[in-house]
Coordinates of C-alpha atoms and ligand atoms in Angstrom, one line a residue:
X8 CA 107.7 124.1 79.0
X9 CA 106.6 123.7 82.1
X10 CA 107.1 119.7 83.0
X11 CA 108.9 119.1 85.5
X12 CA 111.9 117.5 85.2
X13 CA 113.4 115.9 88.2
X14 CA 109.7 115.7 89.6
X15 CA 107.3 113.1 89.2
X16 CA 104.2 114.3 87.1
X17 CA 101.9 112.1 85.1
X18 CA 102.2 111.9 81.1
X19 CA 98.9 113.4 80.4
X20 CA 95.7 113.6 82.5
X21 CA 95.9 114.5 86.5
X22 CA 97.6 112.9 89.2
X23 CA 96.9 113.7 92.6
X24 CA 98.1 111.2 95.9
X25 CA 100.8 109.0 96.3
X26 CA 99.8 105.6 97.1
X27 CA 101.2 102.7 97.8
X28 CA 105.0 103.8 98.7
X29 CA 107.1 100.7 99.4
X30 CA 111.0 99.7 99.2
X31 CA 110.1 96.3 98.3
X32 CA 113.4 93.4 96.6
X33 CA 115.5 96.1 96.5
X34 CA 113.3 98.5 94.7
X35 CA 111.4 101.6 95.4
X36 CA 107.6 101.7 93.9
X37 CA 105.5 104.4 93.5
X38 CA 101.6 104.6 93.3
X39 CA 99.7 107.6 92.0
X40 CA 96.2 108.8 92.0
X41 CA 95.7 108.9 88.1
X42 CA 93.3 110.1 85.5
X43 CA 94.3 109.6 82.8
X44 CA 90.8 110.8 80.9
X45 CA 91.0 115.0 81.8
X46 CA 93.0 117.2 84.0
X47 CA 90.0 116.7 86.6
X48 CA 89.0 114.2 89.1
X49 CA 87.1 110.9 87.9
X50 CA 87.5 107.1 88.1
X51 CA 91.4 106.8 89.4
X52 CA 93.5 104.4 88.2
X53 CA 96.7 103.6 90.1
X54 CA 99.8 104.8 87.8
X55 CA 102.9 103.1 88.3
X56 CA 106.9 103.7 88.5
X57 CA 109.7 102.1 90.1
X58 CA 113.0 102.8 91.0
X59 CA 116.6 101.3 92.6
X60 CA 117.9 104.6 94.0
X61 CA 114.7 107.2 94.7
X62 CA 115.7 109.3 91.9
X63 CA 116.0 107.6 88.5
X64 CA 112.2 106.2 87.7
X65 CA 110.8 103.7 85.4
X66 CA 107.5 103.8 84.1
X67 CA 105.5 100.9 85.1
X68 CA 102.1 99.3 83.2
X69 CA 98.9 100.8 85.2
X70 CA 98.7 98.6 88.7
X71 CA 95.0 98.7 89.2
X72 CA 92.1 100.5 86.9
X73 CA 88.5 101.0 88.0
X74 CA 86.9 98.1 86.3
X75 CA 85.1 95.8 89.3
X76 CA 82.1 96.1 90.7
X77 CA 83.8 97.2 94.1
X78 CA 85.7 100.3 92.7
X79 CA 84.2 101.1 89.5
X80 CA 84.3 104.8 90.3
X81 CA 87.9 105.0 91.2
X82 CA 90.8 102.9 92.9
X83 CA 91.1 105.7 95.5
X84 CA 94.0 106.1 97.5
X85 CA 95.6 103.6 99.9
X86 CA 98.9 102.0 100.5
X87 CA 101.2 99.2 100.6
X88 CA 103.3 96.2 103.0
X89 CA 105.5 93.4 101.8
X90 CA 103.6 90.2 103.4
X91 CA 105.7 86.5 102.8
X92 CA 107.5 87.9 99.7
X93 CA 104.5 89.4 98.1
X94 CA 103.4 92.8 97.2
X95 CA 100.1 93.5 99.2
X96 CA 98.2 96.8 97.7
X97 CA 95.0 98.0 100.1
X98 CA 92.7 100.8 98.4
X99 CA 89.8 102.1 98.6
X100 CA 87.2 100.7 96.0
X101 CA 85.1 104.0 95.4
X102 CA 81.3 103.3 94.2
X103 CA 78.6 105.4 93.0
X104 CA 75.1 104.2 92.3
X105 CA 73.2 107.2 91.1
X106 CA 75.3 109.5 93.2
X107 CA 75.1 107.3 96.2
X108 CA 78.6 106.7 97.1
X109 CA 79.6 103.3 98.8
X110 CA 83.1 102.8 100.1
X111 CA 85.0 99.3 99.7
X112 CA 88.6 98.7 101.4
X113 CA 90.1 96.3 98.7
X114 CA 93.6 94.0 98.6
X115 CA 95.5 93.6 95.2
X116 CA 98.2 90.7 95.5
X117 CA 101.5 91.1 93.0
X118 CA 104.5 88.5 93.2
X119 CA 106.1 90.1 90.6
X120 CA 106.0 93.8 91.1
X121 CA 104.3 94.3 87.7
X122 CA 101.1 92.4 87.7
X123 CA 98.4 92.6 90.3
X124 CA 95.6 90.4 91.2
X125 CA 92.5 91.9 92.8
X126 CA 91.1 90.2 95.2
X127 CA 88.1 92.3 95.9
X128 CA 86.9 93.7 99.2
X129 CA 88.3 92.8 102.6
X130 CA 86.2 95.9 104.8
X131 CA 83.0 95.8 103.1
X132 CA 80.4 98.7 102.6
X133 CA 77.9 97.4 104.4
X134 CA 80.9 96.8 107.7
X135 CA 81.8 100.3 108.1
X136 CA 80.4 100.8 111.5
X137 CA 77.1 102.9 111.3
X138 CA 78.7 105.8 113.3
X139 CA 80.2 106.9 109.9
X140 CA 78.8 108.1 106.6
X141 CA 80.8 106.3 103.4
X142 CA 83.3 108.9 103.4
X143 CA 85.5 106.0 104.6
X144 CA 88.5 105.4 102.9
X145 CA 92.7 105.6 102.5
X146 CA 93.4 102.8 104.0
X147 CA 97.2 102.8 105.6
X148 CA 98.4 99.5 106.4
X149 CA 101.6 98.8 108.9
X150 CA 102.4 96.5 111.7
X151 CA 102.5 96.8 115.1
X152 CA 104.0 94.6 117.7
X153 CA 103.2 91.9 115.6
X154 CA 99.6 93.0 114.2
X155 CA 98.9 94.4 111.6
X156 CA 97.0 98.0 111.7
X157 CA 95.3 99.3 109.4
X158 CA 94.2 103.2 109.5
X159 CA 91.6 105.2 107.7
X160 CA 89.8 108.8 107.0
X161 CA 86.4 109.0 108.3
X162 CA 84.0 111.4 108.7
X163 CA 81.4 110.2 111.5
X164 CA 77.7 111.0 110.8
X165 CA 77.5 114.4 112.7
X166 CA 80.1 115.3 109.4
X167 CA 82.8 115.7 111.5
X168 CA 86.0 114.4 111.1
X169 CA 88.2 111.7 112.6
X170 CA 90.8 108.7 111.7
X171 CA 89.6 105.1 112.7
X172 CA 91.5 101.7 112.9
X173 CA 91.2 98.3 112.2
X174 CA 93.5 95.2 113.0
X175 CA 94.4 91.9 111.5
X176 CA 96.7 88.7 112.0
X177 CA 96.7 88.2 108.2
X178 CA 95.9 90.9 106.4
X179 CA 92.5 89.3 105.5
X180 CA 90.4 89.4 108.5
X181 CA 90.1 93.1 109.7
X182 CA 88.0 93.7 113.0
X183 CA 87.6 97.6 114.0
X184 CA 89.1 98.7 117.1
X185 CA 87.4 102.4 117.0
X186 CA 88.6 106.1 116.8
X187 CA 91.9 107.0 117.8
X188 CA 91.2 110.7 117.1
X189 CA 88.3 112.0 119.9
X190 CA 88.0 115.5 119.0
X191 CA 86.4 117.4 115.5
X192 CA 89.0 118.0 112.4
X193 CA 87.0 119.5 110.5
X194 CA 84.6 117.4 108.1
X195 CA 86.9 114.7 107.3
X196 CA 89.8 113.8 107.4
X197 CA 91.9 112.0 104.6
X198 CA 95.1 110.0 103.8
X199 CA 95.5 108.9 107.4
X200 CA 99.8 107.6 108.2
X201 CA 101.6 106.9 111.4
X202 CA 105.3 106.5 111.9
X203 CA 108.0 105.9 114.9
X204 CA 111.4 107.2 115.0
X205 CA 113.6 107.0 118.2
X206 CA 110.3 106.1 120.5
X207 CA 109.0 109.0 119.4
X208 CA 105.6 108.7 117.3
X209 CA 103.4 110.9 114.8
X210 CA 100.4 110.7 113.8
X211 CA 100.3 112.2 110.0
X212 CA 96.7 113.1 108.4
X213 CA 95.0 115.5 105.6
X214 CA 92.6 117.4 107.5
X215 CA 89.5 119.1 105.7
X216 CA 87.6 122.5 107.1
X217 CA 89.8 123.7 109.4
X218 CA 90.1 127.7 109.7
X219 CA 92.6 129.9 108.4
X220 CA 94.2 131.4 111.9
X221 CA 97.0 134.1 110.9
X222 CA 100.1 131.9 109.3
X223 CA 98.4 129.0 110.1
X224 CA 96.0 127.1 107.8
X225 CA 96.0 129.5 104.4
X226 CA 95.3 126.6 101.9
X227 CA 92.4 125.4 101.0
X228 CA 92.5 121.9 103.1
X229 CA 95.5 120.9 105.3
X230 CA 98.3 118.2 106.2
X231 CA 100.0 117.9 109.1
X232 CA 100.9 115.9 112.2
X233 CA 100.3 115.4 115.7
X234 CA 103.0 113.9 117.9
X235 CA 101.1 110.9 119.7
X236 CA 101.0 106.9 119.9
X237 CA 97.9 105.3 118.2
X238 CA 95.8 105.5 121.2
X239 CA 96.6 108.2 123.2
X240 CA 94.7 111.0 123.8
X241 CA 95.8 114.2 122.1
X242 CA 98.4 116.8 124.2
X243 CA 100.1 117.8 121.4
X244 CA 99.2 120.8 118.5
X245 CA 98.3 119.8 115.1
X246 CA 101.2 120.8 113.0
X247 CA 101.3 121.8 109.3
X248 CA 103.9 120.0 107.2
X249 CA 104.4 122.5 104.5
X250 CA 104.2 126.2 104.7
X251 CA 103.8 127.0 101.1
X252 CA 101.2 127.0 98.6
X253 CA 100.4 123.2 97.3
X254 CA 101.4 120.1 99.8
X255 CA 98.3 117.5 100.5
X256 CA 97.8 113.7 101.4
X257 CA 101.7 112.9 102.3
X258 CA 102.6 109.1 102.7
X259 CA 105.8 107.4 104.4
X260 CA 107.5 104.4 103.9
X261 CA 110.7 103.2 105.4
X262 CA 113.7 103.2 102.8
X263 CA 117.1 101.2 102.3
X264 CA 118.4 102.8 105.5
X265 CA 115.4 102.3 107.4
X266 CA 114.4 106.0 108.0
X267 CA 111.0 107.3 107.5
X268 CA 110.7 109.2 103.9
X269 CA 107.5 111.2 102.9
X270 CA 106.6 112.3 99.7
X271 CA 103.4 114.2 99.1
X272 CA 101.2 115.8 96.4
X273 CA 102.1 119.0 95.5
X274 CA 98.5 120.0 94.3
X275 CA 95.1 120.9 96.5
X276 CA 91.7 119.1 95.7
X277 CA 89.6 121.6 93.8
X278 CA 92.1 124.0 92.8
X279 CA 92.3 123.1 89.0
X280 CA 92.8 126.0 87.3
X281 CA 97.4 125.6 86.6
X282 CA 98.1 127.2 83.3
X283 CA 100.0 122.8 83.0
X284 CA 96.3 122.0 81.5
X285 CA 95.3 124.2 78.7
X286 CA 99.0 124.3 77.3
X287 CA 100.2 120.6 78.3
X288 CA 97.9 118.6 79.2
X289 CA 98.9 117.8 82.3
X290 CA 98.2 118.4 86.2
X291 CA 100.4 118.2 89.2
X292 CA 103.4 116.8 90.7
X293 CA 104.9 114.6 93.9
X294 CA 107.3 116.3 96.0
X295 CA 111.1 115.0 96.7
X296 CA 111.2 112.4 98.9
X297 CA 112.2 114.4 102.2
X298 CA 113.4 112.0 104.8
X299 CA 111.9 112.3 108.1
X300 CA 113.3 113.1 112.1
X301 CA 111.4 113.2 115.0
X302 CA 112.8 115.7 117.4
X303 CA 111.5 117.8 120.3
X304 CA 108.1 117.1 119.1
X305 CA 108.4 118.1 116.0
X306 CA 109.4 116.5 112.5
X307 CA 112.1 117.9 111.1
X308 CA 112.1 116.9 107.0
X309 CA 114.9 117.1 104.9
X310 CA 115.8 115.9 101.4
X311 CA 116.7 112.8 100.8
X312 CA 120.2 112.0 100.8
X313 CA 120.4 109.8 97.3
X314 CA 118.9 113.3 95.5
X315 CA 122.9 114.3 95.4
X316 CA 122.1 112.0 92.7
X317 CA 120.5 114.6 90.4
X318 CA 123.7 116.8 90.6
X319 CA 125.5 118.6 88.1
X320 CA 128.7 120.9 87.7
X321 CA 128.8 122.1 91.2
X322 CA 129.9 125.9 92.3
X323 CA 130.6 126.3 95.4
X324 CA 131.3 130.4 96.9
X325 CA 132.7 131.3 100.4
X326 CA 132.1 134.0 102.7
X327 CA 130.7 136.2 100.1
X328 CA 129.7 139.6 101.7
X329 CA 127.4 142.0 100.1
X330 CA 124.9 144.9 100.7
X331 CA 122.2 145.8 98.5
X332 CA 121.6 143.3 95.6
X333 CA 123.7 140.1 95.1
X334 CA 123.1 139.5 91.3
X335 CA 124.2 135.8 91.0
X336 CA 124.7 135.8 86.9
X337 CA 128.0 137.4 88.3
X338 CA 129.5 134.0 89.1
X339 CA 127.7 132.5 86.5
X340 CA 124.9 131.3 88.7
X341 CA 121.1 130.8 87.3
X342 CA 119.3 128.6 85.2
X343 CA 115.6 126.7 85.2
X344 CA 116.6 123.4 87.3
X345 CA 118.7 123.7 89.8
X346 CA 119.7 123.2 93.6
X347 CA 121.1 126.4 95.8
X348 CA 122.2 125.8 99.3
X349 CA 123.2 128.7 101.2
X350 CA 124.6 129.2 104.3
X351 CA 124.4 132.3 106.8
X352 CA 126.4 133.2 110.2
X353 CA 124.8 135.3 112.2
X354 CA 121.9 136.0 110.1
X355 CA 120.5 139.7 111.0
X356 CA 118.6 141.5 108.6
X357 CA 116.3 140.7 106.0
X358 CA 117.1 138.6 102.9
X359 CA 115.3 138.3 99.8
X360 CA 115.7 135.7 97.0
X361 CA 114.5 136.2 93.8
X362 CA 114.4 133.3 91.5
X363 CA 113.1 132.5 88.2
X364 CA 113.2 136.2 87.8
X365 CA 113.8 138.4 84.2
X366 CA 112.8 142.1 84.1
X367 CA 108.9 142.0 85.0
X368 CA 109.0 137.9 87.1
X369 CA 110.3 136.7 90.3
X370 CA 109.6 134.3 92.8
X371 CA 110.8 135.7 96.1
X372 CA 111.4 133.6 99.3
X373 CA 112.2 136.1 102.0
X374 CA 113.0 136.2 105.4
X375 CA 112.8 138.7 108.3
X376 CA 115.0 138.8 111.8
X377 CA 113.0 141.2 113.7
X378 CA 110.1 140.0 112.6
X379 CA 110.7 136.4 112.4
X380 CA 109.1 135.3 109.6
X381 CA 109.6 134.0 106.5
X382 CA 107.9 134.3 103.4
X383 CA 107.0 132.7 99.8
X384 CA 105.7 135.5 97.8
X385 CA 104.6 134.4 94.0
X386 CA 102.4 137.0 93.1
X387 CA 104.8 138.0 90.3
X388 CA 105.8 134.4 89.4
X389 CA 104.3 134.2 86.1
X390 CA 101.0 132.8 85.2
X391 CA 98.6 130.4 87.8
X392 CA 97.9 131.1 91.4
X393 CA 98.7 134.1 92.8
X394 CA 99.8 135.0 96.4
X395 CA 101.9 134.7 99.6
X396 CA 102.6 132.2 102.1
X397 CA 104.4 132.8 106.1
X398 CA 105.7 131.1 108.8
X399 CA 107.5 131.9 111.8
X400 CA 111.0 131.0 112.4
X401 CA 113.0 131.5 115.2
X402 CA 116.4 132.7 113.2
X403 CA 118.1 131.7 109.9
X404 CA 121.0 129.5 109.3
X405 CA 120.0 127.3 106.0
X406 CA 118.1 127.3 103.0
X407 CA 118.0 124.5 100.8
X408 CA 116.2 125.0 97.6
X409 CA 115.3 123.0 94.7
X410 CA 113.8 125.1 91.6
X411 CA 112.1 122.7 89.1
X412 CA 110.1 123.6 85.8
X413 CA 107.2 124.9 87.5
X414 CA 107.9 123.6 91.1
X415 CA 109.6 125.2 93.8
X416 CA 110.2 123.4 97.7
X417 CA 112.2 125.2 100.0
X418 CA 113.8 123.6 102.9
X419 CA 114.6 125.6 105.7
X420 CA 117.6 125.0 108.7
X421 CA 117.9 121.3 108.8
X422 CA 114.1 120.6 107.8
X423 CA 112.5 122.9 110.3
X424 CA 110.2 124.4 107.7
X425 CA 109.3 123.5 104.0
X426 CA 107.3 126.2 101.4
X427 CA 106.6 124.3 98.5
X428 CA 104.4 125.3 95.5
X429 CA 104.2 125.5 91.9
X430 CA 105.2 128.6 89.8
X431 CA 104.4 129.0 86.2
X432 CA 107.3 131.4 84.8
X433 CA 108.2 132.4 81.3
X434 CA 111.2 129.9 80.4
X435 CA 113.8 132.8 80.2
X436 CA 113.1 133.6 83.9
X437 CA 117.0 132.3 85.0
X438 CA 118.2 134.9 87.1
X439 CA 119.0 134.5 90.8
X440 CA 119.2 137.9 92.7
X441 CA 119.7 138.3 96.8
X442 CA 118.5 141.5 98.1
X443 CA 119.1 143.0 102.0
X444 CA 118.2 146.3 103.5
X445 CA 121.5 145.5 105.6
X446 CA 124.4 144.0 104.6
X447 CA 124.9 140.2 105.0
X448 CA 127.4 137.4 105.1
X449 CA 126.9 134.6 102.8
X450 CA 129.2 132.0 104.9
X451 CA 128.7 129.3 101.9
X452 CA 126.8 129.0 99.0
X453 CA 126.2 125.5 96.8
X454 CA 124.8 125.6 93.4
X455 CA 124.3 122.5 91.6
X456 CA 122.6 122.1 87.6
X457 CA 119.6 119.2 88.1
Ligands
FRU9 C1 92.8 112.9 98.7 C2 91.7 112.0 98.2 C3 91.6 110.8 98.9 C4 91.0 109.8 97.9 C5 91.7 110.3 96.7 C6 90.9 110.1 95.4 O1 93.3 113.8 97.8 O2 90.5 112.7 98.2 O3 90.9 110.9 100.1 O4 91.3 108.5 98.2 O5 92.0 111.6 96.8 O6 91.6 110.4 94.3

């Protein structure tokens, strides 16, 4: 009842990162953190699934399973580059010896796209430089002016936090170049990335132990960005990625029109309790791929444009005015999977959304024009986590929201903001209801069946 259907989610077990994201002959591939044992964390395997167009996925065999000597507790995240018309997969080979944890960075070669050869270590345990402990891993792989970089979460030996890099002419020989972040996030910090767009750069991390600071910070561990090169020192903020409830250890690639996409887990390490397990068997999702836009130091995400894919039977309102409640069953609008797209002009006020509501559920987005802020309240979503998640935001013009089984990501102006989360609602909780203390003018509103 509650598998998602236009969202990637394993077949039984839990999945947590996306690894290995690559547009590669024409295809798209997906990597996955998997267990397939339990709906808890253990040895990862790396699930599978490709795809021509971003939305329609095949199920692949299992690309790499924790059975060497190197990773036999887990073929931990990591990522992927085309190199001379081959697949190139780096990991991290996680190791524990009665509970002493060793940390290898490992290549699997595939010419095909299905099989992949390991080819063991390339950073070995005993290289990681002995400012670190072995929390040393993720390794993101790009190149640079001609040389290859390769990025990774560390956590120096004071248990602090930080991203190091290593570089490479052939993607074999990896010397380490250092820290490129000076300062303390937190204990560690995971799932390192770095992208350009239009000279400007980001670097993109998972942070862990940073403090909760009014809207800022409210889940349990955190992803974000800072705008920087590789090696400059930091001027910029860290900025959160997501604003909602679930959103960790985010990857990029570059798709068919070049442009940086990111797709991330929506799911937080140690938070295991989603009603998914007991009733299905199953843990977690990946987010849309939301295509990327660096502008006045910020990233502005938006969903990708093949996802018009997914549409169905279209209804499409204008200038709809209203006061009070807006029930939407009136023009026939609700349902369990779905895309809504509305449009304001002028936005004052205060809007609330209701979704996957029936008499005693609701999910309610809201927003507020004196006080600026929106919201993501799911207190009365159904069963799971409880709770509410802000942000501020200057004024309202767009939201963009896709409603999934039990996944909701709302997309706000042209990317400005994104509240994603899982919800767990009864499957007869289809009605869409707008709310205002004023009154409001809807200037257009899309509705599209997915
Ligand atoms: C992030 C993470 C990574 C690690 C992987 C293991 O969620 O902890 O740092 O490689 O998950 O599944």
């Amino acid at each position: 009842m509650w598998k998602n259907k236009f969202h990637i989610s394993p077949p039984y077990g839990l999945l947590n990162d996306p690894n290995g994201l690559i547009y590669w002959n024409n295809e798209y591939h997906i990597f996955y953190q998997w267990n397939p044992n339990a709906c808890e964390h253990g040895a990862k395997s790396w699930a599978h699934l490709k795809s021509t167009d971003l939305v329609n996925w095949e199920s692949m065999p299992v690309a790499l399973s924790p059975t060497d000597w190197f990773d036999k507790n887990g073929c931990y995240s990591g990522s992927a580059i085309e190199k001379n018309g081959e697949l190139y997969l780096f990991y991290t080979g996680n190791v524990k010896n009665n509970g002493i944890r060793e940390s290898y960075q490992c290549l699997a070669i595939s010419r095909d796209g299905i099989t992949f050869e390991k080819k063991g270590p390339v950073i070995h345990d005993q290289n990681i430089p002995k400012e670190y402990t072995k929390h040393f891993r993720d390794p993101k792989v790009f190149i640079q002016n001609g040389i290859y970089k390769m990025v990774l979460g560390a956590q120096r030996n004071d248990l602090t936090g930080t991203i190091v890099i290593f570089s490479s002419k052939d993607l074999i020989h990896w010397e380490f170049e250092g820290e490129i972040i000076k300062e303390n996030f937190g204990f560690m910090c995971e799932c390192p990335d770095f992208i350009e767009d239009s000279n400007k750069k980001a670097l993109i991390f998972s942070p862990q132990g940073i403090e909760s600071k009014g809207y800022l910070y409210n889940n349990r561990y955190q992803s974000g960005y800072i705008i920087r090169d590789l090696f400059e020192i930091q001027k910029n903020k860290f900025i959160e990625l997501d604003r909602g409830f679930e959103f960790y250890a985010p990857q990029t690639f570059k798709d068919e029109y070049n442009k940086n996409v990111l797709i991330g887990w929506i799911g937080m390490p140690e938070e295991l309790d989603h009603p998914s397990v007991k009733s299905e068997n199953w843990i977690h999702s990946l987010t849309l791929p939301r295509t990327l836009e660096i502008k006045e130091n910020k990233i502005l995400q938006n969903p990708h444009i093949n996802l018009k894919k997914l549409r169905k039977n279209a209804i499409i309102l204008e200038n709809i005015n209203f006061q009070d409640i807006l029930d939407l069953s009136n023009y026939n609008i609700f349902g369990e999977t779905y895309e809504l797209i509305i449009n304001f002009e002028n936005f004052s006020g205060n809007i609330d959304i209701n979704l996957r509501k029936n008499e005693r559920q609701k999910t309610t987005f809201s927003y507020d024009s004196i006080e600026k802020k929106a919201t993501l309240d799911r207190s009365l979503s159904g069963s799971g986590y409880k709770g509410v998640r802000s942000c501020y935001l200057e004024n309202l013009e767009k939201i963009h929201i896709f409603v999934d089984k039990s996944t909701v990501e709302i997309f706000l102006n042209n990317g400005e903001e994104v509240f994603t989360g899982n919800i767990y609602p009864n499957n007869n909780s289809l009605g869409i209801e707008f709310k205002t203390n004023s009154s409001l003018c809807i200037s257009k509103l899309k509705f599209y069946n997915l």
